[in-house]
Coordinates of C-alpha atoms and ligand atoms in Angstrom, one line a residue:
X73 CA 2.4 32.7 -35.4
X74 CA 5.1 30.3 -34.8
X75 CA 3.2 27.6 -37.2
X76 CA 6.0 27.1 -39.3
X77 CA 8.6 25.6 -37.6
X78 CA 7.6 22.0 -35.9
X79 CA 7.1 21.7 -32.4
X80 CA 10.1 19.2 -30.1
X81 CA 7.2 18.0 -27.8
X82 CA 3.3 18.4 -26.9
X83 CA 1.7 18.9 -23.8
X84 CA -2.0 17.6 -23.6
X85 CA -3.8 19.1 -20.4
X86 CA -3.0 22.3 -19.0
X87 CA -4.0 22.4 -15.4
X88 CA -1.5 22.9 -12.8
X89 CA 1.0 19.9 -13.7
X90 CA 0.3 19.9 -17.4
X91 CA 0.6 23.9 -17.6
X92 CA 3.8 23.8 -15.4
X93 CA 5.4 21.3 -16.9
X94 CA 4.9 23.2 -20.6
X95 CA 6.0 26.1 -18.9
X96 CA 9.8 24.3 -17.3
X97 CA 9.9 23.0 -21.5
X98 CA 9.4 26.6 -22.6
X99 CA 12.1 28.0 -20.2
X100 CA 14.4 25.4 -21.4
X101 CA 14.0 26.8 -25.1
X102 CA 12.2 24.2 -26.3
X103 CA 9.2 24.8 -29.1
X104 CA 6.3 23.4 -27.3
X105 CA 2.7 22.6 -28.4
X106 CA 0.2 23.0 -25.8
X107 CA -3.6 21.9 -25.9
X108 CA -6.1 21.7 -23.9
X109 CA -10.0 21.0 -23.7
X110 CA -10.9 24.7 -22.9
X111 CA -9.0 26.9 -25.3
X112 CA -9.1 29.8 -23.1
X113 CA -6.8 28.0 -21.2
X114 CA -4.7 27.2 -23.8
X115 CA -4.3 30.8 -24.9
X116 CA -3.4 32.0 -21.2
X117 CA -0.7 29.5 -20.8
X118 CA 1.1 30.6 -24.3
X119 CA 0.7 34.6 -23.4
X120 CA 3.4 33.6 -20.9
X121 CA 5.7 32.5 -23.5
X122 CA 4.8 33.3 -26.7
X123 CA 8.3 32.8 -28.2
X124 CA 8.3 28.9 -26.8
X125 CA 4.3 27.9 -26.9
X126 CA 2.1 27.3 -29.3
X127 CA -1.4 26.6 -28.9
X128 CA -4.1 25.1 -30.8
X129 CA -8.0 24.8 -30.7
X130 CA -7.8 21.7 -32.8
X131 CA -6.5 18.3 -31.1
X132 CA -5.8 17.5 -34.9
X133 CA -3.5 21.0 -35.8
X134 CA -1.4 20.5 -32.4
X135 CA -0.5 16.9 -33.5
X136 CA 0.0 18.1 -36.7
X137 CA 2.5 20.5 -35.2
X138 CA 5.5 18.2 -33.5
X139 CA 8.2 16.8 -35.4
X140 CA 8.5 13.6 -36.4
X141 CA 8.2 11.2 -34.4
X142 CA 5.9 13.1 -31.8
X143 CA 6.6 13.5 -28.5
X144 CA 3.0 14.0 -26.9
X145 CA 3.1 14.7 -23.0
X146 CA -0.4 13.1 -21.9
X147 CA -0.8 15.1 -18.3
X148 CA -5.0 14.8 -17.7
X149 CA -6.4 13.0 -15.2
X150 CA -5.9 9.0 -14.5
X151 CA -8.3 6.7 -15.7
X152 CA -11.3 7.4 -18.1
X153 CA -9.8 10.9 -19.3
X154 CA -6.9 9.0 -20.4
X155 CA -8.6 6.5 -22.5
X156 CA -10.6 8.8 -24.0
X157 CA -7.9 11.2 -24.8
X158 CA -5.9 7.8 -26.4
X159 CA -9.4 7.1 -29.0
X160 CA -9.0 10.9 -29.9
X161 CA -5.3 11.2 -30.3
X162 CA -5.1 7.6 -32.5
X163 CA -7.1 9.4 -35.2
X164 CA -4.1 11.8 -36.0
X165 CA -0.6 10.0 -34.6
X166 CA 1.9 7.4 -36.5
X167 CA 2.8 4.1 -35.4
X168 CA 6.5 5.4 -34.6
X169 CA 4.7 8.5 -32.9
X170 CA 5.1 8.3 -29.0
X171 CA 2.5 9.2 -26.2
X172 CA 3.8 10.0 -22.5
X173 CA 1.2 9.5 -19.9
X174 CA 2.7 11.4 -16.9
X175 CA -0.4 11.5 -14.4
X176 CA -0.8 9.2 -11.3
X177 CA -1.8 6.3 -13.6
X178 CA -2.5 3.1 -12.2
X179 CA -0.2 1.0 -13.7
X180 CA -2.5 -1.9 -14.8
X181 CA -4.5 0.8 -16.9
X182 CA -0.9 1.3 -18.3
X183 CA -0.4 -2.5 -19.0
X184 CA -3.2 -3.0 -20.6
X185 CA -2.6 0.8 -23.1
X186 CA 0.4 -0.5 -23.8
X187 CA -0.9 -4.1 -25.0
X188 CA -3.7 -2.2 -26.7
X189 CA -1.8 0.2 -28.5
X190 CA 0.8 -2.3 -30.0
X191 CA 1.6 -1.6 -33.9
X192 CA -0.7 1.6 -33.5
X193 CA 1.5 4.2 -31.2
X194 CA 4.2 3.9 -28.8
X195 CA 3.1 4.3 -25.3
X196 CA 5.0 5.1 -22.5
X197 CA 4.2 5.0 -18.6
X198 CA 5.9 7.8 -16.9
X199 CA 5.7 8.6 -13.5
X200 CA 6.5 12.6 -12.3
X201 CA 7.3 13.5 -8.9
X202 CA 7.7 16.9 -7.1
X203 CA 4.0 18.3 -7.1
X204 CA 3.4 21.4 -9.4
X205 CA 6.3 23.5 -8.2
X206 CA 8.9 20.4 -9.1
X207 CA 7.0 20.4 -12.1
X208 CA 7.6 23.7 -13.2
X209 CA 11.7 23.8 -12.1
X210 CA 12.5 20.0 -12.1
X211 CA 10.5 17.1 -11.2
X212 CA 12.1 13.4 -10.8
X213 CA 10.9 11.3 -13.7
X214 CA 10.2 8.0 -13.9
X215 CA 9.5 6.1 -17.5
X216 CA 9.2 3.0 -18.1
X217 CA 7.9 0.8 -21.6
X218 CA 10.4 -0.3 -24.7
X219 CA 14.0 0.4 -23.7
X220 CA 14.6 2.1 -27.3
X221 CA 11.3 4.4 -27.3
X222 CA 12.2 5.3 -24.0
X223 CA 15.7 6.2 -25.0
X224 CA 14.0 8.5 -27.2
X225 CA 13.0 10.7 -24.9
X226 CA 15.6 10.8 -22.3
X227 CA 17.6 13.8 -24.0
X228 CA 14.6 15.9 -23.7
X229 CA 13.6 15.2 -20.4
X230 CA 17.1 15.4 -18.7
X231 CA 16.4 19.0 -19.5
X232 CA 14.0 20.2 -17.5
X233 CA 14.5 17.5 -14.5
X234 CA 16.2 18.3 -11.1
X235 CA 20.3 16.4 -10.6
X236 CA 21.3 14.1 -7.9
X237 CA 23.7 14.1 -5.6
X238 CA 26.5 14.6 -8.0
X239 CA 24.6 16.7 -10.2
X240 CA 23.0 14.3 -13.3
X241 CA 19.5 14.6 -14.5
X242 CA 16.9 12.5 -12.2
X243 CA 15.3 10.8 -15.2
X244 CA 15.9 7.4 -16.3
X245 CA 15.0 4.6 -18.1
X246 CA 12.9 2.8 -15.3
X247 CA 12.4 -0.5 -17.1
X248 CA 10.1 -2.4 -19.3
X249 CA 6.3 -2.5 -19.8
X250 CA 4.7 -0.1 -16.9
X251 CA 7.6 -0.3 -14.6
X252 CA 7.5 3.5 -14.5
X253 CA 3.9 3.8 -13.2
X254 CA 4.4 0.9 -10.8
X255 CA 7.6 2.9 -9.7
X256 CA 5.8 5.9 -9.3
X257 CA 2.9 4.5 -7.5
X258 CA 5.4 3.0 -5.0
X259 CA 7.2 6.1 -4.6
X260 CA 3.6 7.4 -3.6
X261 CA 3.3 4.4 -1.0
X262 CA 6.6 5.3 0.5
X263 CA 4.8 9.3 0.7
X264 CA 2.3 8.0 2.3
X265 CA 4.4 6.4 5.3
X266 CA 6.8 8.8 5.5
X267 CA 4.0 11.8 6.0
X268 CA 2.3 9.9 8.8
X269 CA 5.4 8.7 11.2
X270 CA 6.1 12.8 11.0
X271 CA 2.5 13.2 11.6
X272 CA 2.9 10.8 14.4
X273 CA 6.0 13.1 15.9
X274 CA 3.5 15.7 15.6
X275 CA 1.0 14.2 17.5
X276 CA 3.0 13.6 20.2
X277 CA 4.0 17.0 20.6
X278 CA 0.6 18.2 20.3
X279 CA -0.4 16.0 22.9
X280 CA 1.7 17.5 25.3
X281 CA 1.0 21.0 24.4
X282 CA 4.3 21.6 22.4
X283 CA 3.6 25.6 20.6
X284 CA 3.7 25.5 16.6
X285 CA 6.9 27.7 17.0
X286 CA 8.5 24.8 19.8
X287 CA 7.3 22.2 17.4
X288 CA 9.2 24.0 14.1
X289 CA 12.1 23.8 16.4
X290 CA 11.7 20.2 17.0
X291 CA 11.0 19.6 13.4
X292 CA 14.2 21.8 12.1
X293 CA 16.6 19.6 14.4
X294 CA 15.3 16.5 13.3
X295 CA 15.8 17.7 9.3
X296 CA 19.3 17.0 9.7
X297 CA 21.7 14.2 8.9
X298 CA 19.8 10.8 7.5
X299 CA 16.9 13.1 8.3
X300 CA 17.2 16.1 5.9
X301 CA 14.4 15.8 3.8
X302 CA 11.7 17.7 1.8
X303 CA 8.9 16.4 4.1
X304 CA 10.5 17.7 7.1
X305 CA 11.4 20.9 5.0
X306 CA 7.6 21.5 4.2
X307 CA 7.0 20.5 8.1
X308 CA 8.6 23.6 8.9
X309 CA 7.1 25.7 7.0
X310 CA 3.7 24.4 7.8
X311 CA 4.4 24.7 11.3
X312 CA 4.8 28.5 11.1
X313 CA 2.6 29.6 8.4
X314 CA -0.3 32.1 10.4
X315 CA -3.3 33.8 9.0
X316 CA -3.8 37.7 8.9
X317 CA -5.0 37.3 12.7
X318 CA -1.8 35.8 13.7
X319 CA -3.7 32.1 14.2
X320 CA -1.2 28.9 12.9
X321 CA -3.3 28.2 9.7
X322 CA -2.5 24.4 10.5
X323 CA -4.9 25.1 13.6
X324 CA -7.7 25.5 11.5
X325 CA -7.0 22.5 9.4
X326 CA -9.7 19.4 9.1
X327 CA -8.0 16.4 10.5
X328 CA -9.1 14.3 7.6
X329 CA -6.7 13.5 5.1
X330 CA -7.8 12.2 1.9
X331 CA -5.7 10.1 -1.0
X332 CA -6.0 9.7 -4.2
X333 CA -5.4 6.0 -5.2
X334 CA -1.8 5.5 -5.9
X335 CA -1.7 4.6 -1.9
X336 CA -4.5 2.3 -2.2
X337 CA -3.3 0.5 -5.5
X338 CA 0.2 0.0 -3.5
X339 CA -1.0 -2.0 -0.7
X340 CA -3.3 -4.1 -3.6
X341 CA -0.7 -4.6 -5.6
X342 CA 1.6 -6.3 -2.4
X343 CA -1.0 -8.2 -1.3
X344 CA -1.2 -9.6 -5.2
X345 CA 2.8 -10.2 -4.9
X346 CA 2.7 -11.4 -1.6
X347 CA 5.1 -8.7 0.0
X348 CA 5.2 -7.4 3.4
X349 CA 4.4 -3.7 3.7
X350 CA 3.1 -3.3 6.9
X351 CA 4.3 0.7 7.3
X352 CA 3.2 1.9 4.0
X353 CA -0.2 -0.6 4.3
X354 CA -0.5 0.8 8.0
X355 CA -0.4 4.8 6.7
X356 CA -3.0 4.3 3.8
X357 CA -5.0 2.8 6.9
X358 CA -4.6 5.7 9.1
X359 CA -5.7 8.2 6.3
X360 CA -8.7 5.9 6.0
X361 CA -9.2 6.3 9.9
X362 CA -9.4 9.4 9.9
X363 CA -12.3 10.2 7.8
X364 CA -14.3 8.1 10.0
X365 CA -15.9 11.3 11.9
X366 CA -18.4 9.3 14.0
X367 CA -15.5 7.6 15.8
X368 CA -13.0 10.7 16.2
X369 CA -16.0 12.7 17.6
X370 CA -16.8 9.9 20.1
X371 CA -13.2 9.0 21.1
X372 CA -12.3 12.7 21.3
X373 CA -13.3 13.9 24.9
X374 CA -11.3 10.4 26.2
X375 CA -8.3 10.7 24.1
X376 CA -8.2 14.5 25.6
X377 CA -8.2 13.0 29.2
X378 CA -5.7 10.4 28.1
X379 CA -3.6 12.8 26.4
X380 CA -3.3 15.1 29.0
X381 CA -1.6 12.2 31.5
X382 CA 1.0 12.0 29.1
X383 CA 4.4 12.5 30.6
X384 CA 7.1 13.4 27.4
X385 CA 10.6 12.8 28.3
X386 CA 11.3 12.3 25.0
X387 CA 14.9 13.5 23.9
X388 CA 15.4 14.9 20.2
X389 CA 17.6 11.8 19.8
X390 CA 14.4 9.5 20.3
X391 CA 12.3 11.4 18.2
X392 CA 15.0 11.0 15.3
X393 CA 15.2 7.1 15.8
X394 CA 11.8 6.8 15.5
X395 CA 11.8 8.8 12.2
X396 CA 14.7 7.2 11.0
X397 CA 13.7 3.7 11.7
X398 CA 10.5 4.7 9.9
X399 CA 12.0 6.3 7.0
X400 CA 14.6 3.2 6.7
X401 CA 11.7 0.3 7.1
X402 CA 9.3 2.3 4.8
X403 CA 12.2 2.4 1.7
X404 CA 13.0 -1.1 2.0
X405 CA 9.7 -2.6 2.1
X406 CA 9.2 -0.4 -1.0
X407 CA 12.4 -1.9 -2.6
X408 CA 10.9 -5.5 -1.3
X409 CA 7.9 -4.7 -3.5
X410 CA 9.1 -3.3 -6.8
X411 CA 11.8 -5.7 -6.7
X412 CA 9.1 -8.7 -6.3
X413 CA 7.1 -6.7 -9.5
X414 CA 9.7 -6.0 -11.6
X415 CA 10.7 -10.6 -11.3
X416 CA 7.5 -11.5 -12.0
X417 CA 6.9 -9.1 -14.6
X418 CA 10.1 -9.0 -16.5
X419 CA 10.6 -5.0 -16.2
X420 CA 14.9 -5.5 -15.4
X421 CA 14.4 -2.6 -13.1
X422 CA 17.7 -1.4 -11.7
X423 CA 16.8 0.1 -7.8
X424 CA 19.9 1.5 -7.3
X425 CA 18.9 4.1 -10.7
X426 CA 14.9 4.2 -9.2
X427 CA 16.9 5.7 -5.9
X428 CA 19.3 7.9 -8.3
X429 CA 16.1 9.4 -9.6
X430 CA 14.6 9.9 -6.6
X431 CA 17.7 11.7 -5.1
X432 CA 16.3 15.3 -6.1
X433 CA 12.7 16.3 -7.3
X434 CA 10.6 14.2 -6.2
X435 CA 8.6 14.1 -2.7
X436 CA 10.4 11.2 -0.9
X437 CA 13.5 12.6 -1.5
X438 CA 16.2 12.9 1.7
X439 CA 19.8 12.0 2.4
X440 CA 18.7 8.4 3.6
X441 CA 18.8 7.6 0.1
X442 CA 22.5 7.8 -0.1
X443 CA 22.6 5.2 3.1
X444 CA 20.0 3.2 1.3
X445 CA 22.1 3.2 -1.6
X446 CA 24.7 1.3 0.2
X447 CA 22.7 -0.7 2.0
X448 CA 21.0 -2.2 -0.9
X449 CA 24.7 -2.7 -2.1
X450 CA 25.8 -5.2 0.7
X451 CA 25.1 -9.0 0.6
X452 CA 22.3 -10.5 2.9
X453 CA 24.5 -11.1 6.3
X454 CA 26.1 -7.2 5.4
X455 CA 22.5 -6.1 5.3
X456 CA 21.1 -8.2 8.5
X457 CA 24.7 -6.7 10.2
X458 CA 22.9 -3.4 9.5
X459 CA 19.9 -3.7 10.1
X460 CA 21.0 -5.3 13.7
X461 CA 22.1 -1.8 14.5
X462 CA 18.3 -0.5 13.9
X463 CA 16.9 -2.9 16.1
X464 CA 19.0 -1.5 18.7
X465 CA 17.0 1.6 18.8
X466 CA 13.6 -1.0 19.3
X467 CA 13.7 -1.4 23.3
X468 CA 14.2 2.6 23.7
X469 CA 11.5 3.6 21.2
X470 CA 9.4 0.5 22.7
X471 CA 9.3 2.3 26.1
X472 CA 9.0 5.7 24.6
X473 CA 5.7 4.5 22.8
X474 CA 4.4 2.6 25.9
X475 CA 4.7 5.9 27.6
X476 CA 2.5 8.1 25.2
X477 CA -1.1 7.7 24.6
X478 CA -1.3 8.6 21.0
X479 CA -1.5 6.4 18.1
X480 CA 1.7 5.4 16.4
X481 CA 0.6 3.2 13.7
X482 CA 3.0 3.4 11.2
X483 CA 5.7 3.2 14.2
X484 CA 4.7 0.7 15.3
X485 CA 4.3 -1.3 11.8
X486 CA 8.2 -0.3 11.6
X487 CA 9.3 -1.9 14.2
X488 CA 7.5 -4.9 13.8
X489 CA 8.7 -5.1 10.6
X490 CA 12.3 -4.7 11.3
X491 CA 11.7 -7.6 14.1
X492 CA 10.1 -9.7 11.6
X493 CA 12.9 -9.0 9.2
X494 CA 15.6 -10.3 11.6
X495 CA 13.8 -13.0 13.4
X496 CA 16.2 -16.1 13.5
X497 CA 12.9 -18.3 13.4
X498 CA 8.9 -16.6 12.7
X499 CA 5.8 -18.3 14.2
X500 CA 4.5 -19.2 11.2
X501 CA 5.3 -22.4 12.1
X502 CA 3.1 -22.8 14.0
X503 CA 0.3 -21.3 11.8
X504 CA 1.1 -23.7 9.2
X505 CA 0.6 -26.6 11.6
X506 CA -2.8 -25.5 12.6
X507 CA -3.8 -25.3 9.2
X508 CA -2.1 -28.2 8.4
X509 CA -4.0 -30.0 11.7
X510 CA -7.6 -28.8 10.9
X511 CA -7.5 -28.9 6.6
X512 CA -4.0 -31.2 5.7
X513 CA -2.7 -28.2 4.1
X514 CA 0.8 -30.0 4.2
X515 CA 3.8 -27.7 5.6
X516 CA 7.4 -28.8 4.6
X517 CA 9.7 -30.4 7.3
X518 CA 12.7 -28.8 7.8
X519 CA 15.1 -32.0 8.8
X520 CA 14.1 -33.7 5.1
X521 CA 12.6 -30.9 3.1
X522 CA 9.7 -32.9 2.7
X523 CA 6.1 -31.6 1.9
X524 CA 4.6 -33.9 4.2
X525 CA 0.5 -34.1 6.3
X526 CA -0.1 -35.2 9.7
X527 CA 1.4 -36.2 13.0
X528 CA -0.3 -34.2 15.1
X529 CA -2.3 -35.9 18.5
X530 CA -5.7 -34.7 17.4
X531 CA -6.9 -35.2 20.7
X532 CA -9.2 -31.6 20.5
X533 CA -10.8 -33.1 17.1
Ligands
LIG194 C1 4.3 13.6 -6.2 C2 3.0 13.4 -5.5 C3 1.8 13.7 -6.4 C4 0.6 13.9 -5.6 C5 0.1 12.7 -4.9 C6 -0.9 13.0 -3.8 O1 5.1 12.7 -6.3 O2 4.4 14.7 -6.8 O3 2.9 12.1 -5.0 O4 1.8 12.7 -7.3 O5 0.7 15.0 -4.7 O6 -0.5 11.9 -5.9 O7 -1.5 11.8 -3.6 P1 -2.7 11.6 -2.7 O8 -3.8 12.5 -3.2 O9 -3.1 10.2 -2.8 O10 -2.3 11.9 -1.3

């Protein structure tokens, strides 16, 4: 038994995630405490590395086990589990004690933990990215909560995370309160868009009968330059992984693609903040579109007629526009929107470190990041200068669009939003004089600044 000497850190909940991420602690020589409802579990995981786990039946003897003050990794799932793991754990930790929860919290749950758990435990919001292989050799980590609990933790965790470009760990300290959740779900908003304008590339060569092995081929030379990416990696290999009959096993996949909240909670928490997400909002959408089965049955024998009018003269170079503008528009409306959180909520979140972390490990992560890190260096007429050279791909990818028959949502929420962005003048002008005519909303003149009412000819009533 390795009872004797004190564990660095504890792992609560040992599926995938939880198991893996004991596991990259273990290979990093670290004395780990692992527990989890099911002992059998418990006892499996610590057979791996019996030198590096240890493993208890008693929620009491594994907090008993880590050094002072504990480091307890909370990894079950979000929501009720949480809180009821929280009730059980306060019975055994110290107020100087610290609990991690790194599952896909949402990150009001995590506000309202930390509030609860003030002068009882230190709790920290920490988001993981990089699925359960990232987990187990270096995910991207995201915690947010007090600066000096959080700076706790950061000599562990730069251990078993993946580097950045230039080769440091992609953890950091996030920001205050639940900065790191709301980071994370973001980071999960910006998944979301990014996997549906490839999936939208992929529809298009569907449509036109592209092979799996022609479409890999598109897919590999788009993975390259702003491009390169660990979605488009994973493309790839989807795109050319076959059955024992030789059938493409994405052939035999049900086109219904379900989500697990973070998505959802991103678009919420932008309409609360007021910020304009129209690609990531648009992908969530799409998901939800496609579970509708009553429609896609209907709609299926037309779209097939439709589809097969399609005339592709689509070059490579189009294809990577589209992507990139989609990439670029679904980044900065994520930037837009943390930014807007982290203001009203006081977090001092530093996006040029949320893009450092997200440089390796996580799922978003590509070489646009290092463009995006310039970008968000630039002053407003820099950025607008930049972004002008986007909307130069708009009238190509316009026609492109008008010329397939398959929906582009998220491409199409791009390029409006990239329009909208450099509009000299939006119509909301005009909105805000209608409401203004029918309910004396007021609108604000722009010769005086005034909040003013009236002045319209209310000839219509
Ligand atoms: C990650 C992933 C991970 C998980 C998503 C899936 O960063 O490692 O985002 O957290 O795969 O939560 O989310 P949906 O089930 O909502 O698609």
């Amino acid at each position: 038994m390795l009872n004797t000497i004190k564990s660095s850190i504890g792992v609560v909940g040992l599926a995938v995630m939880g198991a893996n991420i004991a596991r990259n602690f273990a290979s990093k020589e670290y004395k780990t405490s692992v527990y989890n409802r099911t002992f059998a579990r418990t006892q499996e995981l610590v057979n791996e590395f019996p030198d590096h786990l240890d493993g208890f039946e008693e929620l009491k003897d594994f907090v008993e086990s880590l050094e002072l003050p504990r480091k307890i990794i909370v990894m079950v799932k979000s929501g009720q589990p949480v809180d009821e793991l929280i009730i059980e754990l306060l019975k055994y930790v110290d107020q100087d004690d610290i609990i991690i929860d790194c599952g896909n919290s949402y990150w009001k749950d995590t506000q309202r933990r930390q509030e609860q758990l003030k002068h009882k435990v230190h709790f920290i919001g920490c988001g993981v990215s990089g699925g359960s292989l990232g987990a187990l050799h270096g995910p991207s980590i995201m915690p947010g909560g007090e600066k000096h609990v959080v700076d706790q933790l950061l000599p562990y965790l730069r251990h078993v995370v993946a580097k950045d470009f230039l080769l440091n760990p992609c953890v950091s300290n996030i920001g205050e309160g639940a900065a790191g959740h709301f980071v994370k779900m973001v980071h999960n908003g910006i998944e979301y868009a990014l996997m549906q304008s490839i999936a939208e590339i992929y529809n298009i060569l569907r449509s036109n009968k592209y092979s799996n092995e022609h479409m890999r081929i598109v897919f590999s030379k788009l993975n390259q330059g702003n491009l390169q990416s660990y979605l488009l990696d994973i493309t790839e290999d989807i795109l050319e992984s076959k059955i024992e009959n030789g059938d493409y096993l994405l052939d035999l996949v049900l086109d219904k693609a379900e989500s697990k909240g973070t998505g959802g909670w991103t678009v919420i928490s932008a309409i609360e903040l007021g910020v304009s997400i129209p690609s990531l909002s648009s992908a969530l959408f799409a998901r939800y579109a496609n579970s509708q089965d009553h429609i896609t049955t209907m709609i299926h024998p037309i779209y097939e007629n439709l589809s097969s009018q399609d005339n592709l003269d689509s070059t490579i170079d189009e294809f990577s526009k589209i992507l990139e503008l989609n990439f670029f528009a679904s980044y900065i409306q994520g930037f837009e929107l943390i930014q807007k959180a982290s203001d009203e909520y006081s977090w001092k979140v530093d996006i040029h470190e949320v893009l450092r972390v997200w440089e390796g490990g996580c799922i978003i992560r590509s070489q646009m990041i290092s463009t995006l890190q310039s970008y968000i260096k630039l002053n407003k007429t820099l950025q607008i200068d930049f972004l002008t050279k986007y909307a130069q791909y708009i009238p190509k990818i316009r026609h492109f669009i008008s010329q397939t028959r398959v929906s582009m949502a998220t491409t199409n929420a791009s390029l409006d939003y990239i329009l909208t962005f450099l509009a000299p003048r939006l119509p909301t002008n005009l909105i805000q004089a209608q409401r203004d005519y029918f309910g004396e909303h007021t609108y604000v003149r722009i010769d005086s600044g005034d909040t003013v009412t009236g002045g319209w000819n209310k000839s219509k009533g």
